[in-house]
Amino acid sequence: MRALLLSAGYATRLYPLTLNQPKALLTVAGQPIMNHITDKLLELPGLDEIYVVTNHKFYTHFVEWKERYLGKSTRKLVVEILDDGSTTEHNRLGAIGDIQFAIESKKIEDDLLVLASDNLFSSSLLSFVDEAKTKNKPLVGIYNLKDKRLASKYGVVNFDENRKLTYFEEKPENPQTTWVAMALYFFPKTILTAFKTYLKEQQNTDQPGRFIQWLYTKQDVYVWEISGLWFDIGSKEVLEAANQAFG
C-alpha cells in the first residue's frame, strides 16, 4: 500500500499566513499539521511509501519538512516529495489532477490511501484501512457534523445498512443528511485507472469528492465513520479551534 498526501493548494483564504508557506506546514499544538497526519500513517503496518504532491512554489518547503520529520522518526519509511509544476492558483492541476499526476509519475500499481494534508483528525487509521483491505473496494472516510447548515459546505453522503454509498453531492444547498466526506480515501489498485477515465469525461479536476460522486454510480463504494476530533483547516478560525482542541 502507498499513501498520497495532497498538498498542492495555495490556501488563499488563509492569506497572509499562507502567502509564503503551505497550509500543511502551519502549526497546530506546536507542530506542523503534516506531522499530525504523517504520525497516523506511520501506525499502518502495510504502508510502504508516502508521496506528498505539492506545487513548485512550495516544493522546497516540503523537502525541508521531510528532512526534519524523518530525522526525528524511529521508523524507516520512504517519503517522496512530488512537484506537480504549478506556480499559481490559476495553473494548478487540482486535487484529482494531482492524484493522476502521482499515479503516472510514480507508476503506482498498489492500493492507494489518499488524504488531504489540511485534514486534521484524532482517530487512528488502522480500522479504516482494515475495513478497506477486507472489502477490497473504494472506501471513503465520513464524519457526522450533526448540522445540515455546516454539512452544506462539504460533500454530503448517504449510505445503506451495509455502509454502501447511495448518495453523494458536493456542497448541496439542501443536504439530505449531516454525514460528510472528509478527504480520506482508500482506492484498491484495480481502481487507479479510473482516474484517467474520469479526467477524460469530466471537467472538474479539483475536489476529490467529484471523483467519488462519479465513481459510486459505476461501482460499489463504501463509507467508514471516523470518530473523535476532525478539523478541515480552511480558515483562521478553524485553525485556532484546532489549536485549542489539540493543544
Coordinates of N, CA and C in Angstrom, one line a residue:
M1 N 0.8 -1.2 0.0 CA 0.0 0.0 0.0 C 0.9 1.3 0.0
R2 N 0.4 2.2 -0.8 CA 1.1 3.5 -0.8 C 0.1 4.6 -0.2
A3 N 0.7 5.7 0.2 CA -0.2 6.8 0.7 C 0.2 8.1 -0.1
L4 N -0.8 8.9 -0.4 CA -0.6 10.1 -1.1 C -1.2 11.2 -0.3
L5 N -0.4 12.2 0.0 CA -0.9 13.4 0.7 C -1.0 14.6 -0.3
L6 N -2.2 15.1 -0.4 CA -2.5 16.2 -1.4 C -2.1 17.5 -0.7
S7 N -1.1 18.2 -1.2 CA -0.6 19.4 -0.6 C -0.2 20.5 -1.6
A8 N -0.9 20.5 -2.7 CA -0.6 21.4 -3.8 C -1.4 22.7 -3.9
G9 N -2.3 22.9 -2.9 CA -3.1 24.1 -3.0 C -2.4 25.3 -2.5
Y10 N -3.0 26.5 -2.7 CA -2.4 27.8 -2.4 C -3.0 28.4 -1.2
A11 N -4.1 27.9 -0.7 CA -4.8 28.3 0.5 C -4.9 29.8 0.6
T12 N -5.5 30.4 -0.4 CA -5.6 31.9 -0.4 C -6.5 32.4 0.7
R13 N -7.5 31.6 1.1 CA -8.4 32.1 2.2 C -7.6 32.3 3.5
L14 N -6.4 31.8 3.6 CA -5.6 31.9 4.9 C -4.5 33.0 4.7
Y15 N -4.5 33.7 3.6 CA -3.5 34.8 3.5 C -3.7 35.8 4.6
P16 N -2.6 36.3 5.2 CA -1.2 36.2 4.8 C -0.5 35.0 5.4
L17 N -1.1 34.2 6.2 CA -0.4 33.1 6.8 C 0.2 32.1 5.8
T18 N -0.5 32.0 4.7 CA 0.0 31.0 3.7 C 0.5 31.7 2.4
L19 N 0.9 32.9 2.5 CA 1.5 33.6 1.4 C 2.8 33.1 1.0
N20 N 3.6 32.7 2.1 CA 5.0 32.2 1.9 C 5.3 30.9 2.5
Q21 N 4.2 30.2 2.9 CA 4.4 28.8 3.4 C 3.1 28.1 3.2
P22 N 3.2 26.7 2.9 CA 2.0 26.0 2.7 C 1.1 25.8 3.9
K23 N -0.2 25.6 3.7 CA -1.1 25.4 4.8 C -0.7 24.2 5.6
A24 N -0.3 23.1 5.0 CA 0.0 21.9 5.7 C 1.2 22.0 6.7
L25 N 2.0 23.1 6.6 CA 3.1 23.3 7.5 C 2.8 24.4 8.5
L26 N 1.5 24.9 8.6 CA 1.1 25.7 9.7 C 1.1 24.8 10.9
T27 N 1.3 25.4 12.1 CA 1.4 24.6 13.3 C 0.1 24.5 14.0
V28 N -0.2 23.3 14.5 CA -1.3 23.0 15.4 C -0.7 22.3 16.6
A29 N -0.9 22.8 17.8 CA -0.4 22.3 19.1 C 1.1 22.1 19.0
G30 N 1.8 23.1 18.4 CA 3.2 23.2 18.4 C 4.0 22.4 17.3
Q31 N 3.3 21.8 16.4 CA 3.9 21.1 15.3 C 3.1 21.2 14.0
P32 N 3.8 21.1 12.9 CA 3.1 21.2 11.6 C 1.9 20.2 11.5
I33 N 0.9 20.7 10.8 CA -0.3 19.8 10.5 C 0.2 18.5 9.9
M34 N 1.2 18.6 9.0 CA 1.7 17.4 8.3 C 2.2 16.4 9.3
N35 N 2.8 16.8 10.4 CA 3.3 15.9 11.4 C 2.2 15.0 12.0
H36 N 1.1 15.7 12.3 CA 0.0 15.0 12.9 C -0.6 13.9 12.0
I37 N -0.7 14.3 10.7 CA -1.2 13.3 9.7 C -0.2 12.2 9.4
T38 N 1.0 12.6 9.2 CA 2.0 11.5 8.9 C 2.2 10.6 10.1
D39 N 2.1 11.1 11.3 CA 2.1 10.2 12.5 C 1.1 9.1 12.4
K40 N -0.1 9.5 11.9 CA -1.2 8.5 11.8 C -0.8 7.4 10.7
L41 N -0.1 7.9 9.7 CA 0.3 6.9 8.6 C 1.4 6.0 9.1
L42 N 2.2 6.4 10.0 CA 3.3 5.6 10.5 C 2.8 4.4 11.3
E43 N 1.6 4.5 11.8 CA 1.0 3.4 12.5 C 0.5 2.3 11.7
L44 N 0.5 2.5 10.4 CA -0.1 1.5 9.4 C 1.0 0.5 9.0
P45 N 0.9 -0.8 9.4 CA 2.0 -1.8 9.2 C 2.2 -2.1 7.7
G46 N 1.1 -2.0 6.9 CA 1.3 -2.4 5.5 C 1.7 -1.3 4.5
L47 N 2.1 -0.1 5.1 CA 2.4 1.0 4.3 C 3.9 1.0 3.8
D48 N 4.1 1.1 2.5 CA 5.5 1.0 2.0 C 6.1 2.4 1.7
E49 N 5.3 3.3 1.3 CA 5.8 4.6 0.9 C 4.8 5.7 1.0
I50 N 5.2 6.9 1.3 CA 4.3 8.1 1.3 C 4.8 9.1 0.3
Y51 N 3.9 9.5 -0.6 CA 4.1 10.6 -1.5 C 3.4 11.8 -1.1
V52 N 4.1 12.9 -1.2 CA 3.5 14.2 -0.9 C 3.5 15.0 -2.2
V53 N 2.4 15.3 -2.8 CA 2.4 16.1 -4.0 C 2.1 17.5 -3.7
T54 N 3.0 18.4 -4.1 CA 2.9 19.8 -3.9 C 3.1 20.6 -5.2
N55 N 3.0 21.9 -5.0 CA 3.3 22.8 -6.2 C 4.7 23.2 -6.3
H56 N 5.1 23.8 -7.3 CA 6.5 24.3 -7.5 C 6.9 25.3 -6.5
K57 N 5.9 26.2 -6.2 CA 6.2 27.3 -5.2 C 6.6 26.8 -3.8
F58 N 6.0 25.7 -3.4 CA 6.3 25.2 -2.0 C 7.1 23.9 -2.0
Y59 N 7.6 23.5 -3.1 CA 8.3 22.2 -3.2 C 9.5 22.2 -2.1
T60 N 10.3 23.2 -2.1 CA 11.5 23.2 -1.2 C 11.0 23.2 0.3
H61 N 9.9 23.8 0.6 CA 9.4 23.8 1.9 C 9.1 22.4 2.4
F62 N 8.5 21.6 1.5 CA 8.2 20.2 1.9 C 9.5 19.3 1.9
V63 N 10.4 19.6 1.1 CA 11.7 18.9 1.1 C 12.4 19.1 2.5
E64 N 12.4 20.4 2.9 CA 13.0 20.7 4.2 C 12.2 20.1 5.4
W65 N 10.8 20.1 5.2 CA 10.0 19.4 6.3 C 10.3 18.0 6.4
K66 N 10.4 17.3 5.2 CA 10.7 15.9 5.2 C 12.0 15.6 5.9
E67 N 13.1 16.3 5.7 CA 14.3 16.1 6.4 C 14.2 16.3 7.9
R68 N 13.5 17.3 8.3 CA 13.3 17.5 9.8 C 12.4 16.3 10.4
Y69 N 11.4 16.0 9.7 CA 10.4 15.0 10.2 C 11.1 13.6 10.3
L70 N 11.7 13.2 9.2 CA 12.3 11.8 9.2 C 13.5 11.8 10.1
G71 N 14.1 12.9 10.4 CA 15.3 12.9 11.3 C 14.8 12.6 12.7
K72 N 13.5 12.8 13.0 CA 13.0 12.5 14.4 C 12.3 11.2 14.4
S73 N 12.0 10.6 13.3 CA 11.2 9.4 13.2 C 12.1 8.2 13.5
T74 N 11.5 7.2 14.2 CA 12.2 5.9 14.5 C 11.9 4.9 13.5
R75 N 10.9 5.1 12.7 CA 10.5 4.1 11.6 C 11.1 4.5 10.3
K76 N 11.8 3.6 9.7 CA 12.4 3.8 8.4 C 11.3 3.7 7.3
L77 N 11.0 4.8 6.7 CA 9.9 4.8 5.7 C 10.3 5.7 4.6
V78 N 10.0 5.3 3.3 CA 10.3 6.2 2.2 C 9.2 7.3 2.1
V79 N 9.7 8.6 2.1 CA 8.8 9.7 1.9 C 9.3 10.5 0.7
E80 N 8.5 10.7 -0.3 CA 9.0 11.4 -1.5 C 8.1 12.6 -1.8
I81 N 8.7 13.7 -2.0 CA 8.0 14.9 -2.4 C 7.9 15.1 -3.9
L82 N 6.7 15.3 -4.4 CA 6.5 15.4 -5.8 C 6.1 16.8 -6.2
D83 N 6.8 17.4 -7.2 CA 6.5 18.7 -7.6 C 5.6 18.6 -8.9
D84 N 4.3 19.1 -8.8 CA 3.4 19.0 -9.9 C 3.6 20.1 -10.9
G85 N 4.5 21.0 -10.7 CA 4.9 22.0 -11.7 C 4.1 23.3 -11.6
S86 N 3.0 23.3 -10.9 CA 2.1 24.5 -10.9 C 2.8 25.6 -10.1
T87 N 2.5 26.9 -10.4 CA 3.1 28.0 -9.8 C 2.1 29.0 -9.2
T88 N 0.8 28.9 -9.6 CA -0.2 29.8 -9.1 C -1.5 29.1 -9.0
E89 N -2.5 29.8 -8.4 CA -3.8 29.3 -8.2 C -4.4 29.0 -9.6
H90 N -3.9 29.7 -10.6 CA -4.6 29.7 -12.0 C -4.1 28.5 -12.8
N91 N -2.9 28.0 -12.5 CA -2.4 26.9 -13.4 C -2.3 25.6 -12.6
R92 N -2.9 25.5 -11.4 CA -2.8 24.3 -10.6 C -3.5 23.1 -11.3
L93 N -3.1 21.9 -10.9 CA -3.8 20.7 -11.6 C -5.1 20.3 -10.9
G94 N -5.3 20.8 -9.7 CA -6.5 20.4 -8.9 C -6.2 19.0 -8.2
A95 N -7.0 18.7 -7.2 CA -6.7 17.5 -6.4 C -6.8 16.2 -7.2
I96 N -7.8 16.1 -8.1 CA -7.9 14.9 -8.9 C -6.8 14.9 -9.9
G97 N -6.5 16.0 -10.5 CA -5.3 16.1 -11.4 C -4.0 15.7 -10.7
D98 N -3.9 16.0 -9.5 CA -2.7 15.7 -8.7 C -2.6 14.2 -8.4
I99 N -3.8 13.6 -8.1 CA -3.8 12.1 -7.9 C -3.3 11.4 -9.2
Q100 N -3.8 11.8 -10.3 CA -3.4 11.2 -11.6 C -2.0 11.5 -11.9
F101 N -1.5 12.7 -11.6 CA -0.1 13.0 -11.8 C 0.8 12.1 -10.9
A102 N 0.4 11.8 -9.7 CA 1.2 10.9 -8.8 C 1.2 9.5 -9.4
I103 N 0.0 9.0 -9.7 CA -0.1 7.7 -10.2 C 0.8 7.5 -11.5
E104 N 0.7 8.4 -12.4 CA 1.5 8.3 -13.6 C 3.0 8.5 -13.4
S105 N 3.4 9.5 -12.6 CA 4.8 9.8 -12.5 C 5.5 8.8 -11.6
K106 N 4.8 8.1 -10.7 CA 5.5 7.1 -9.8 C 5.0 5.7 -10.2
K107 N 4.3 5.6 -11.3 CA 3.8 4.3 -11.8 C 3.2 3.5 -10.7
I108 N 2.3 4.1 -9.9 CA 1.7 3.4 -8.8 C 0.8 2.3 -9.3
E109 N 1.0 1.1 -8.8 CA 0.2 -0.1 -9.1 C -0.2 -0.8 -7.8
D110 N -0.2 -0.1 -6.7 CA -0.6 -0.7 -5.4 C -1.8 0.0 -4.9
D111 N -2.4 -0.6 -3.9 CA -3.5 0.1 -3.2 C -3.0 1.4 -2.8
L112 N -4.0 2.4 -2.8 CA -3.6 3.8 -2.6 C -4.5 4.4 -1.5
L113 N -3.9 5.0 -0.5 CA -4.6 5.7 0.5 C -4.3 7.2 0.2
V114 N -5.4 8.0 0.1 CA -5.3 9.4 -0.3 C -5.9 10.3 0.8
L115 N -5.1 11.3 1.2 CA -5.6 12.2 2.3 C -5.3 13.6 1.8
A116 N -6.1 14.6 2.2 CA -5.8 16.0 2.1 C -4.9 16.4 3.3
S117 N -3.9 17.2 3.0 CA -3.0 17.5 4.1 C -3.5 18.6 5.0
D118 N -4.7 19.1 4.8 CA -5.3 20.0 5.8 C -6.4 19.3 6.5
N119 N -6.4 18.0 6.5 CA -7.5 17.2 7.1 C -7.0 16.6 8.4
L120 N -7.2 17.4 9.5 CA -6.7 17.0 10.8 C -7.7 16.3 11.6
F121 N -7.3 15.1 12.1 CA -8.2 14.2 12.9 C -7.5 13.5 14.0
S122 N -8.2 13.1 15.0 CA -7.5 12.5 16.1 C -7.6 10.9 16.1
S123 N -8.5 10.4 15.3 CA -8.7 8.9 15.3 C -7.5 8.2 14.5
S124 N -7.3 7.0 14.9 CA -6.3 6.1 14.2 C -6.9 5.7 12.9
L125 N -6.0 5.4 11.9 CA -6.5 4.9 10.6 C -6.5 3.4 10.5
L126 N -6.1 2.7 11.6 CA -6.0 1.3 11.5 C -7.3 0.6 11.1
S127 N -8.4 0.9 11.7 CA -9.7 0.3 11.4 C -10.2 0.7 10.0
F128 N -9.9 1.9 9.6 CA -10.3 2.3 8.3 C -9.6 1.5 7.2
V129 N -8.3 1.3 7.4 CA -7.5 0.5 6.4 C -7.9 -1.0 6.5
D130 N -8.1 -1.5 7.7 CA -8.5 -2.9 7.8 C -9.8 -3.1 7.1
E131 N -10.8 -2.2 7.2 CA -12.1 -2.4 6.6 C -11.9 -2.3 5.0
A132 N -11.0 -1.4 4.6 CA -10.8 -1.2 3.1 C -10.2 -2.5 2.6
K133 N -9.2 -3.0 3.3 CA -8.5 -4.2 2.8 C -9.4 -5.4 2.8
T134 N -10.3 -5.5 3.8 CA -11.3 -6.6 3.8 C -12.2 -6.6 2.7
K135 N -12.8 -5.4 2.4 CA -13.7 -5.2 1.3 C -13.1 -5.2 -0.1
N136 N -11.9 -4.7 -0.1 CA -11.1 -4.5 -1.4 C -12.0 -3.7 -2.4
K137 N -12.6 -2.7 -1.8 CA -13.4 -1.7 -2.6 C -13.0 -0.3 -2.2
P138 N -13.4 0.7 -3.0 CA -13.1 2.1 -2.6 C -13.8 2.4 -1.3
L139 N -13.1 3.1 -0.4 CA -13.7 3.4 0.9 C -13.5 4.9 1.2
V140 N -14.5 5.5 1.7 CA -14.5 7.0 2.0 C -14.6 7.2 3.5
G141 N -13.8 8.0 4.1 CA -13.9 8.4 5.5 C -15.0 9.4 5.6
I142 N -16.0 9.2 6.5 CA -17.1 10.1 6.7 C -17.2 10.6 8.1
Y143 N -17.8 11.7 8.3 CA -17.9 12.3 9.7 C -19.3 12.9 9.8
N144 N -19.9 12.7 11.0 CA -21.2 13.3 11.2 C -21.1 14.6 11.8
L145 N -21.4 15.7 11.1 CA -21.4 17.1 11.6 C -22.6 17.4 12.4
K146 N -23.7 16.6 12.3 CA -24.9 16.8 13.1 C -25.5 18.2 12.9
D147 N -25.2 18.8 11.8 CA -25.8 20.1 11.5 C -25.8 20.3 9.9
K148 N -27.0 20.3 9.4 CA -27.1 20.4 7.9 C -26.6 21.7 7.3
R149 N -26.6 22.7 8.1 CA -26.1 24.0 7.6 C -24.5 23.9 7.4
L150 N -23.9 23.3 8.4 CA -22.4 23.0 8.2 C -22.1 22.0 7.1
A151 N -23.0 21.0 7.0 CA -22.8 19.9 6.1 C -22.8 20.5 4.6
S152 N -23.6 21.5 4.4 CA -23.7 22.0 3.1 C -22.4 22.6 2.5
K153 N -21.4 22.7 3.3 CA -20.1 23.2 2.8 C -19.2 22.1 2.4
Y154 N -19.7 20.9 2.5 CA -18.9 19.7 2.1 C -19.6 18.8 1.2
G155 N -18.9 17.7 0.8 CA -19.6 16.6 0.1 C -20.4 15.8 1.0
V156 N -21.7 15.8 0.8 CA -22.7 15.2 1.7 C -23.0 13.8 1.2
V157 N -23.1 12.8 2.1 CA -23.3 11.4 1.7 C -24.5 10.8 2.4
N158 N -24.9 9.7 1.8 CA -25.9 8.8 2.5 C -25.5 7.4 2.1
F159 N -26.0 6.4 2.9 CA -25.5 5.1 2.7 C -26.5 4.1 3.2
D160 N -26.4 2.8 2.8 CA -27.4 1.8 3.3 C -26.9 1.1 4.5
E161 N -27.6 0.0 4.9 CA -27.3 -0.7 6.1 C -26.0 -1.4 6.0
N162 N -25.5 -1.6 4.8 CA -24.2 -2.3 4.6 C -23.1 -1.2 4.5
R163 N -23.4 0.0 4.7 CA -22.5 1.2 4.6 C -22.0 1.4 3.1
K164 N -22.8 0.9 2.2 CA -22.5 1.2 0.8 C -23.1 2.6 0.4
L165 N -22.3 3.3 -0.2 CA -22.6 4.7 -0.6 C -23.8 4.7 -1.5
T166 N -24.8 5.5 -1.2 CA -26.0 5.6 -2.0 C -26.3 7.0 -2.5
Y167 N -25.6 7.9 -2.0 CA -25.8 9.3 -2.4 C -24.5 10.1 -2.1
F168 N -24.1 11.0 -3.0 CA -23.0 11.9 -2.8 C -23.3 13.1 -3.6
E169 N -23.3 14.3 -2.9 CA -23.4 15.5 -3.6 C -22.5 16.6 -3.0
E170 N -21.7 17.2 -3.8 CA -20.8 18.2 -3.4 C -21.4 19.5 -3.1
K171 N -21.3 20.0 -1.8 CA -21.9 21.3 -1.4 C -23.3 21.5 -1.8
P172 N -24.2 20.7 -1.4 CA -25.6 20.9 -1.8 C -26.3 22.0 -0.9
E173 N -27.2 22.7 -1.5 CA -27.9 23.8 -0.8 C -28.8 23.2 0.3
N174 N -29.4 22.0 0.0 CA -30.3 21.3 1.0 C -29.8 19.9 1.2
P175 N -28.9 19.7 2.1 CA -28.3 18.4 2.3 C -29.3 17.3 2.7
Q176 N -29.2 16.1 2.2 CA -30.1 15.0 2.7 C -29.8 14.6 4.1
T177 N -28.5 14.7 4.5 CA -28.0 14.2 5.8 C -27.0 15.1 6.4
T178 N -26.5 14.8 7.5 CA -25.4 15.6 8.1 C -24.1 14.8 8.0
W179 N -24.1 13.7 7.3 CA -22.8 13.0 7.1 C -22.1 13.6 5.9
V180 N -20.8 13.8 6.1 CA -20.0 14.4 5.0 C -18.7 13.6 4.8
A181 N -18.2 13.6 3.6 CA -16.9 13.0 3.2 C -15.8 13.9 3.7
M182 N -14.7 13.3 4.2 CA -13.7 14.1 4.8 C -12.3 14.0 4.1
A183 N -12.3 13.9 2.8 CA -11.0 13.9 2.1 C -10.0 12.8 2.6
L184 N -10.6 11.6 2.8 CA -9.8 10.5 3.3 C -10.4 9.3 2.4
Y185 N -9.5 8.7 1.6 CA -10.0 7.7 0.6 C -9.0 6.5 0.6
F186 N -9.6 5.4 0.4 CA -8.8 4.2 0.0 C -9.2 3.7 -1.3
F187 N -8.3 3.5 -2.2 CA -8.6 3.0 -3.6 C -7.8 1.8 -3.8
P188 N -8.5 0.6 -4.0 CA -7.7 -0.6 -4.4 C -7.0 -0.4 -5.7
K189 N -5.9 -1.1 -5.9 CA -5.1 -0.9 -7.1 C -5.9 -1.1 -8.4
T190 N -7.0 -1.9 -8.4 CA -7.8 -2.1 -9.6 C -8.6 -0.8 -10.0
I191 N -8.7 0.1 -9.1 CA -9.5 1.4 -9.3 C -8.6 2.5 -10.0
L192 N -7.3 2.4 -9.8 CA -6.5 3.5 -10.2 C -6.6 4.0 -11.6
T193 N -6.9 3.1 -12.5 CA -7.1 3.5 -13.9 C -8.3 4.4 -14.2
A194 N -9.2 4.3 -13.2 CA -10.5 5.1 -13.3 C -10.2 6.6 -13.3
F195 N -9.1 7.0 -12.6 CA -8.9 8.5 -12.6 C -8.6 9.0 -14.0
K196 N -7.9 8.3 -14.8 CA -7.7 8.7 -16.2 C -9.0 8.8 -16.9
T197 N -9.8 7.8 -16.7 CA -11.1 7.8 -17.4 C -12.0 9.0 -17.0
Y198 N -12.0 9.3 -15.7 CA -12.7 10.4 -15.1 C -12.3 11.7 -15.8
L199 N -11.0 11.9 -15.8 CA -10.4 13.2 -16.3 C -10.7 13.4 -17.8
K200 N -10.9 12.3 -18.5 CA -11.3 12.4 -20.0 C -12.8 12.8 -20.1
E201 N -13.6 12.3 -19.1 CA -15.0 12.5 -19.2 C -15.5 13.8 -18.5
Q202 N -14.8 14.2 -17.5 CA -15.3 15.3 -16.6 C -14.4 16.5 -16.7
Q203 N -15.0 17.6 -16.4 CA -14.3 18.9 -16.4 C -13.6 19.3 -15.1
N204 N -14.3 18.9 -14.0 CA -13.8 19.3 -12.7 C -12.6 18.4 -12.2
T205 N -11.5 19.1 -12.1 CA -10.2 18.4 -11.7 C -9.9 18.6 -10.2
D206 N -10.7 19.4 -9.5 CA -10.3 19.9 -8.2 C -10.8 19.0 -7.1
Q207 N -12.0 19.1 -6.6 CA -12.5 18.5 -5.4 C -12.5 16.9 -5.6
P208 N -11.7 16.2 -4.7 CA -11.7 14.7 -4.9 C -13.1 14.1 -4.8
G209 N -14.0 14.8 -4.0 CA -15.4 14.3 -3.9 C -16.1 14.2 -5.3
R210 N -15.7 15.0 -6.2 CA -16.3 14.9 -7.6 C -16.0 13.5 -8.2
F211 N -14.8 13.0 -7.9 CA -14.5 11.7 -8.4 C -15.4 10.6 -7.8
I212 N -15.6 10.7 -6.5 CA -16.4 9.8 -5.8 C -17.9 9.9 -6.3
Q213 N -18.3 11.1 -6.5 CA -19.7 11.3 -7.0 C -19.9 10.6 -8.3
W214 N -18.8 10.6 -9.2 CA -18.9 10.0 -10.5 C -18.7 8.4 -10.3
L215 N -17.8 8.0 -9.4 CA -17.5 6.6 -9.3 C -18.6 5.7 -8.7
Y216 N -19.3 6.3 -7.7 CA -20.3 5.4 -7.0 C -21.4 5.0 -7.9
T217 N -21.7 5.7 -9.0 CA -22.7 5.3 -9.9 C -22.3 4.2 -10.8
K218 N -21.0 3.9 -10.8 CA -20.5 2.9 -11.7 C -20.1 1.6 -11.0
Q219 N -19.8 1.7 -9.7 CA -19.4 0.5 -9.0 C -19.6 0.8 -7.5
D220 N -19.5 -0.3 -6.7 CA -19.7 -0.1 -5.2 C -18.6 0.7 -4.6
V221 N -19.0 1.6 -3.8 CA -18.1 2.4 -2.9 C -18.7 2.4 -1.5
Y222 N -17.8 2.2 -0.5 CA -18.3 2.1 0.8 C -17.8 3.3 1.7
V223 N -18.4 3.4 2.9 CA -18.0 4.5 3.8 C -17.6 3.9 5.1
W224 N -16.9 4.7 5.9 CA -16.4 4.3 7.2 C -16.4 5.5 8.1
E225 N -17.1 5.5 9.2 CA -17.1 6.6 10.1 C -15.8 6.8 10.8
I226 N -15.3 8.1 10.8 CA -14.2 8.5 11.6 C -14.7 9.2 12.8
S227 N -14.3 8.7 14.0 CA -14.8 9.4 15.2 C -13.7 10.3 15.8
G228 N -14.0 10.9 16.9 CA -13.1 11.8 17.5 C -13.1 13.2 17.0
L229 N -12.0 13.9 17.0 CA -11.9 15.3 16.5 C -11.7 15.3 15.0
W230 N -12.2 16.3 14.3 CA -11.9 16.5 12.9 C -12.0 18.0 12.6
F231 N -10.9 18.5 12.0 CA -10.9 19.8 11.5 C -10.4 19.9 10.1
D232 N -11.2 20.5 9.2 CA -10.8 20.8 7.9 C -10.3 22.3 7.9
I233 N -9.0 22.4 7.9 CA -8.3 23.7 8.1 C -8.5 24.6 6.9
G234 N -9.5 25.4 6.9 CA -9.8 26.2 5.7 C -9.8 27.7 6.1
S235 N -9.8 28.0 7.3 CA -9.8 29.4 7.7 C -9.0 29.6 9.0
K236 N -8.8 30.9 9.4 CA -8.0 31.2 10.6 C -8.8 30.8 11.8
E237 N -10.2 30.9 11.7 CA -11.0 30.5 12.9 C -10.9 29.0 13.1
V238 N -10.9 28.2 12.1 CA -10.8 26.7 12.2 C -9.4 26.4 12.7
L239 N -8.4 27.1 12.2 CA -7.0 26.8 12.7 C -6.9 27.1 14.2
E240 N -7.5 28.2 14.6 CA -7.4 28.5 16.1 C -8.2 27.5 16.9
A241 N -9.4 27.0 16.4 CA -10.1 26.0 17.1 C -9.4 24.7 17.2
A242 N -8.6 24.3 16.1 CA -7.8 23.1 16.1 C -6.7 23.2 17.2
N243 N -6.1 24.4 17.2 CA -5.0 24.6 18.2 C -5.5 24.5 19.6
Q244 N -6.7 24.9 19.9 CA -7.3 24.8 21.2 C -7.7 23.4 21.5
A245 N -8.2 22.6 20.5 CA -8.6 21.3 20.7 C -7.5 20.3 20.9
F246 N -6.4 20.5 20.1 CA -5.2 19.6 20.2 C -4.2 20.1 21.1
G247 N -4.3 21.3 21.6 CA -3.3 21.8 22.5 C -3.2 21.2 23.9

